[in-house]
Tab-separated table of C-alpha atoms in Angstrom:
chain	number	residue	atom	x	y	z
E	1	UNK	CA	36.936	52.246	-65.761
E	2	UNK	CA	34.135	52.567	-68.289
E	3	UNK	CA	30.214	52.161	-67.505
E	4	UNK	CA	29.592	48.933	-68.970
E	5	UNK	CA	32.380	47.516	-66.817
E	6	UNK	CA	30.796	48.907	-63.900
E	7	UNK	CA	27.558	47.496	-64.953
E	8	UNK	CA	28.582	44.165	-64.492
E	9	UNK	CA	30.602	44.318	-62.166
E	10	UNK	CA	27.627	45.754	-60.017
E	11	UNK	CA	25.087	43.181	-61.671
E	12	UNK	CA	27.456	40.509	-60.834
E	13	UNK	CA	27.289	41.172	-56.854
E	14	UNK	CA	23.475	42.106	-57.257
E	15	UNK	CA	23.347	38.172	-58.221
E	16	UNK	CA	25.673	36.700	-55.750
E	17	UNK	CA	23.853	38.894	-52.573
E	18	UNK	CA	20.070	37.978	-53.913
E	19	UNK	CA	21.498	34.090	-54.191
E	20	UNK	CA	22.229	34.294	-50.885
E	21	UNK	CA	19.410	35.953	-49.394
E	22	UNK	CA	17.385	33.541	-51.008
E	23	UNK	CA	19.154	30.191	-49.491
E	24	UNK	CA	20.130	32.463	-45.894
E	25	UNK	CA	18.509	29.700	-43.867
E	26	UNK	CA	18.413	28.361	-40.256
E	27	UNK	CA	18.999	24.809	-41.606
E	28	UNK	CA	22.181	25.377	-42.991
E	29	UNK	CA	24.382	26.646	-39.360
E	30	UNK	CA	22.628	24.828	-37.136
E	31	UNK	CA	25.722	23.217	-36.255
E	32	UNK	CA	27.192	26.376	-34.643
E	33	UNK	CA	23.924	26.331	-32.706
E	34	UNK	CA	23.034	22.116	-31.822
E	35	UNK	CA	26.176	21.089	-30.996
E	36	UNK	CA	27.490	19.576	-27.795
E	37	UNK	CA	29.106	22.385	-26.752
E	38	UNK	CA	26.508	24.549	-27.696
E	39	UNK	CA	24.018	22.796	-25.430
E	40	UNK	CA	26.083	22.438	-22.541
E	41	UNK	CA	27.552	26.134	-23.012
E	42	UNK	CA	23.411	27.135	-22.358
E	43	UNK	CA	24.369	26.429	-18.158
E	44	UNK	CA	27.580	28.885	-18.281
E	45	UNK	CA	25.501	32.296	-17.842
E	46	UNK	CA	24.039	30.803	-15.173
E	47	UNK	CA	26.939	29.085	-12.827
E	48	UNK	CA	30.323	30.295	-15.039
E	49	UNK	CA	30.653	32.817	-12.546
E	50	UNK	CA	31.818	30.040	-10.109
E	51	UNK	CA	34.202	29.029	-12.065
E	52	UNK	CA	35.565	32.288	-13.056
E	53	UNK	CA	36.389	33.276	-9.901
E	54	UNK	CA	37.594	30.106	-8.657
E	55	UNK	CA	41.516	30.522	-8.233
E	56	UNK	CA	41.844	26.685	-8.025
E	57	UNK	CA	40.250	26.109	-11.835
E	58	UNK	CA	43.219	29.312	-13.420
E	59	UNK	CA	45.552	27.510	-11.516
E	60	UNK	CA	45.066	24.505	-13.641
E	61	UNK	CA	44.901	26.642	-16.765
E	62	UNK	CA	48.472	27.320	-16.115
E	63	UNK	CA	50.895	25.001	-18.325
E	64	UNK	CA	54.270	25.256	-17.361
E	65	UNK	CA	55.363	21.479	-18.081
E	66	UNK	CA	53.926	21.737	-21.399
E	67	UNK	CA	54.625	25.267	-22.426
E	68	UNK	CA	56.998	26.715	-19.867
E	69	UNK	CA	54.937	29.809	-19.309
E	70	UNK	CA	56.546	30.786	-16.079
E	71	UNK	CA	59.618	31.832	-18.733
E	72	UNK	CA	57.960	32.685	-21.982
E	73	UNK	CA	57.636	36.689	-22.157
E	74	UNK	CA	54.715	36.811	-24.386
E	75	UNK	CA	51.251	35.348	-24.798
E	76	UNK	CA	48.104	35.554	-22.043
E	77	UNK	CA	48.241	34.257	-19.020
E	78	UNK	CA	46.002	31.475	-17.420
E	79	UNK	CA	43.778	34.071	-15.886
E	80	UNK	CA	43.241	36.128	-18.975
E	81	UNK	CA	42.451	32.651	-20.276
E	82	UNK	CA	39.600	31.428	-18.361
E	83	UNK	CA	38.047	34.839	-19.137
E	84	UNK	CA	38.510	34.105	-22.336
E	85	UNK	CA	36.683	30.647	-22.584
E	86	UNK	CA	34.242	32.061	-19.713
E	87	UNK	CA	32.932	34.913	-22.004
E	88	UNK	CA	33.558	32.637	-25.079
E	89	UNK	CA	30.807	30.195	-23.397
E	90	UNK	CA	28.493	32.925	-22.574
E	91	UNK	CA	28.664	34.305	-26.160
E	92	UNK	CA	27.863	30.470	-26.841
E	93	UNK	CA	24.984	29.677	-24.887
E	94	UNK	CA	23.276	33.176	-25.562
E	95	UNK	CA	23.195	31.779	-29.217
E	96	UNK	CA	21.881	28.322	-28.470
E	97	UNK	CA	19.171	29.824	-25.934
E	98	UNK	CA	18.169	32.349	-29.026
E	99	UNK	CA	18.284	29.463	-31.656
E	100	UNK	CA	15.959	27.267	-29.183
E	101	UNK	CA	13.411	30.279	-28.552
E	102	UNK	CA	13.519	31.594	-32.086
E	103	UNK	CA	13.890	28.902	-34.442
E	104	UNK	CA	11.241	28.105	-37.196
E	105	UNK	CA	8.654	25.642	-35.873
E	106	UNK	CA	9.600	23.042	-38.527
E	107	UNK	CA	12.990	22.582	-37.161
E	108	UNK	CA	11.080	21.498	-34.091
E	109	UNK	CA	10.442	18.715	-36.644
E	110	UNK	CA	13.462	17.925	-38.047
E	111	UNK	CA	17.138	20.290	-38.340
E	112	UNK	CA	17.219	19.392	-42.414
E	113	UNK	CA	15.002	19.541	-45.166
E	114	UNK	CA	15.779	15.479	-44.745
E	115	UNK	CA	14.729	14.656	-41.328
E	116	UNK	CA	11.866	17.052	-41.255
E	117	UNK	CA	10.423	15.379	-44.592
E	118	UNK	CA	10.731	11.764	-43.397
E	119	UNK	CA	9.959	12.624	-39.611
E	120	UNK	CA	6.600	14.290	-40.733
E	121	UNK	CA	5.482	11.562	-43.138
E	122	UNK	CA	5.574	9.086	-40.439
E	123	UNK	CA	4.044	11.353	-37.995
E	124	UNK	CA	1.663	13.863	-39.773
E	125	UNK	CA	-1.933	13.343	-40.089
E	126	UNK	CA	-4.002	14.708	-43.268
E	127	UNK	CA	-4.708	17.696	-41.160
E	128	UNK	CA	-1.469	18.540	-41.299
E	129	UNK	CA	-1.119	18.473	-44.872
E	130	UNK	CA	-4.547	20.673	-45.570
E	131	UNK	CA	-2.866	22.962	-43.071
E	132	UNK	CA	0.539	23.029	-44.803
E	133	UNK	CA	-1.734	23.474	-48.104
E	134	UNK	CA	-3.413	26.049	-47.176
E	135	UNK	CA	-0.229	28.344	-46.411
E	136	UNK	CA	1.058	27.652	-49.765
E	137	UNK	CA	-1.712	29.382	-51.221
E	138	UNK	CA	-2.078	31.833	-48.861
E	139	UNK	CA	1.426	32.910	-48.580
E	140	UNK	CA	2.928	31.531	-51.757
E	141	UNK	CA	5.447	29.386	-52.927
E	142	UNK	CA	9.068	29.428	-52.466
E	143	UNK	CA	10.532	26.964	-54.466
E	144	UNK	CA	8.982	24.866	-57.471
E	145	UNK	CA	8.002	21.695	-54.953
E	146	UNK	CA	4.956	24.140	-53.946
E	147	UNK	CA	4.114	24.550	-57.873
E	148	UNK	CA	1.976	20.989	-57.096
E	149	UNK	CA	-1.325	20.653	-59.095
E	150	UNK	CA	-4.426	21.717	-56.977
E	151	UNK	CA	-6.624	19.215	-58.455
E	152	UNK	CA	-3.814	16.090	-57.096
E	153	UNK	CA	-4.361	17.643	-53.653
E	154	UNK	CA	-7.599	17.456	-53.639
E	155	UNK	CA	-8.244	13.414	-54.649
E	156	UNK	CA	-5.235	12.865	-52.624
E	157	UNK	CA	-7.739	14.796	-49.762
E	158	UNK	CA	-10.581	12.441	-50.968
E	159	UNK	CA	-9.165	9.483	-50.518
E	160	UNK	CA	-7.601	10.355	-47.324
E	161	UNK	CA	-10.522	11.542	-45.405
E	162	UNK	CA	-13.869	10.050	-48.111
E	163	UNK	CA	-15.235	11.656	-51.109
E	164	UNK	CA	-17.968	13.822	-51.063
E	165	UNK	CA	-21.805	13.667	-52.016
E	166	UNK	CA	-23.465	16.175	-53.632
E	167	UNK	CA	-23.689	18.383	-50.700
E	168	UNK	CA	-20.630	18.630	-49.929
E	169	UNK	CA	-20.693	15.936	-46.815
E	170	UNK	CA	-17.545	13.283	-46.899
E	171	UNK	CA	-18.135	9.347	-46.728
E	172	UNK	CA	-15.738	8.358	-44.103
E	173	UNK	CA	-16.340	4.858	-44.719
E	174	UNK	CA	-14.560	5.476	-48.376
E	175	UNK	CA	-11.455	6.769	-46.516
E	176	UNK	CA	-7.893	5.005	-46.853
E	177	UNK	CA	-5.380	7.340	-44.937
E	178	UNK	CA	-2.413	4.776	-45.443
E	179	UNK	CA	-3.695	3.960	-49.229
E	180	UNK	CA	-3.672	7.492	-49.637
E	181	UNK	CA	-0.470	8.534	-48.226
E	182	UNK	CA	1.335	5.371	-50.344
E	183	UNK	CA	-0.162	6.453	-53.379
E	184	UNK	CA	0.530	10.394	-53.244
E	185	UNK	CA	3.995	9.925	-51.505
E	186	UNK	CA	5.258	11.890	-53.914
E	187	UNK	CA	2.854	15.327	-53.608
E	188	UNK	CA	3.312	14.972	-49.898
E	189	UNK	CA	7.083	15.309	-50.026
E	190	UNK	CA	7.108	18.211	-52.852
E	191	UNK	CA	4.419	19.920	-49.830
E	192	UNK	CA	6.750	19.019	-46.786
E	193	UNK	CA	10.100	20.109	-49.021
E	194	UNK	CA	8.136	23.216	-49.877
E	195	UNK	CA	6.926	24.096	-45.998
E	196	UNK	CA	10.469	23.137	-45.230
E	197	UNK	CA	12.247	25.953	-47.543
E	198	UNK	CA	9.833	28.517	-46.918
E	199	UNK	CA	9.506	28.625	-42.776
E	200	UNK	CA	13.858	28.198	-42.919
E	201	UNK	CA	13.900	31.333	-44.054
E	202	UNK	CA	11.616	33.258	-41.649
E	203	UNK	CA	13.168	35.423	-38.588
E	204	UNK	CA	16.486	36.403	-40.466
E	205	UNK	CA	17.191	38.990	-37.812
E	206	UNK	CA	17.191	36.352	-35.108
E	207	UNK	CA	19.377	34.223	-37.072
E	208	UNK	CA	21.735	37.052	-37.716
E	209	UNK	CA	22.184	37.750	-34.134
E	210	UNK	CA	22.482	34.115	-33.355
E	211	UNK	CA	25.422	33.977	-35.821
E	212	UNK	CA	26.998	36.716	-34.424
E	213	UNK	CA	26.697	35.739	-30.821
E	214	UNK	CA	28.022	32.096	-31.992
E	215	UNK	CA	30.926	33.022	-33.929
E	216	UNK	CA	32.470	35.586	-31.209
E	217	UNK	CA	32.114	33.077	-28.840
E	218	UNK	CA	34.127	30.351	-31.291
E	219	UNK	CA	36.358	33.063	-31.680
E	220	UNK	CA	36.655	33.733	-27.788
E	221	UNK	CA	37.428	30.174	-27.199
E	222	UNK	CA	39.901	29.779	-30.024
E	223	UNK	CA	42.099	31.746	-28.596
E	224	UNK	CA	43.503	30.107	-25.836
E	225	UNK	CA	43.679	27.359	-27.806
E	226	UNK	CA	45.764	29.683	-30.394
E	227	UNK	CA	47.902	30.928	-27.906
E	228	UNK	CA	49.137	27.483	-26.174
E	229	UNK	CA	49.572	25.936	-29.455
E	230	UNK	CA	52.144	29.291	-30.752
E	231	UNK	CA	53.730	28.459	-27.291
E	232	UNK	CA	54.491	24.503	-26.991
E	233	UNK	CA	55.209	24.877	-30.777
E	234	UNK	CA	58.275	27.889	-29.863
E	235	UNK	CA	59.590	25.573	-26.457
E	236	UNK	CA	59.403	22.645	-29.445
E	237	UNK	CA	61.932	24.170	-31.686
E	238	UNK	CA	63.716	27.125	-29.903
């Protein structure tokens, strides 16, 4: 294989992994982690061992009407089961408990970039917004909704909270908060998009182990599932 080939090649996944590094976000599995089963899989660390060693619950794991298990040789049995949706829930709720401890503030606010924009115009005062400013400078922008014009900010600020005399001192009796937000809808949202994008991507390593916790628990409780399913499908048609 000759070195130009290579070159690409290697260039080529060098684009695909910084692509998605840059949009590895919280916002985009929260599913695995919000879900109804997620939520109530948070109360099996804490009272699944009742049910695990409850003979009466693996008894009714135990379909012989529907799968004839008593006299199919292969496949788990209903004990093995129940361990296996047991530990599948605990893998499950460790996730969710992670994702509610660790997850970036702003998904406090809203789960996607769209619910977190139109939740915090509603609710958000202009405090918020100088706030929210002031990070973008600080910390820089992520995406080109924090490449806003300074001087837009600040009339937006002046008509929010007053202009200011010449020593610096705002006239509050100048202020329109609601004229102010109408007018500069549009800054606000490129600020609230731009918060949005950049706190999603903060505490990857939580989010890794989150993912990883979630999916072997999906996994754990898929195969039971699996397993009846390959068995009422060979009593179907043997």
């Amino acid at each position: 294989m000759d070195r130009p080939l290579l070159r690409r090649i290697a260039d080529r996944i060098k684009l695909r992994w910084s692509t998605f590094s840059y949009n590895y976000r919280w916002s985009d599995y929260v599913f695995l982690f919000d879900g109804w089963m997620a939520k109530t899989a948070i109360a099996v660390p804490f009272v699944g061992y009742l049910i695990l060693f409850n003979d009466s619950v693996s008894q009714h794991l135990f379909f012989n009407n529907l799968a004839r298990e008593s006299s199919i040789g292969f496949g788990i049995s209903s004990t093995t089961r129940l361990k296996f949706i047991y530990y599948g829930l605990i893998f499950l709720g460790l996730a969710a408990i992670i994702y509610r401890i660790r997850r970036p503030y702003v998904m406090r606010v809203g789960t996607n970039q769209f619910g977190y924009v139109e939740k915090a115009l509603t609710h958000f005062t202009v405090s918020a917004y100088i706030d929210i400013h002031g990070a973008i400078r600080h910390e820089g922008h992520h995406s080109l909704h924090g490449k806003y014009y300074d001087a837009e900010y600040e009339q937006f600020v002046d008509m929010a909270l007053g202009s200011k005399d010449s020593f610096g001192h705002r006239d509050g009796r100048s202020a329109n908060w609601l004229e102010a937000k109408s007018r500069y809808e549009g800054l606000l949202r490129s600020m609230l998009i731009e918060n949005f994008l950049r706190n999603v991507v903060k505490r990857r390593i939580s989010l890794t182990i989150c993912l990883i916790f979630a999916t072997v628990g999906y996994l754990l409780l898929a195969v039971p599932s699996v397993d009846l399913f390959i068995k009422v499908l060979y009593v179907s048609f043997k």
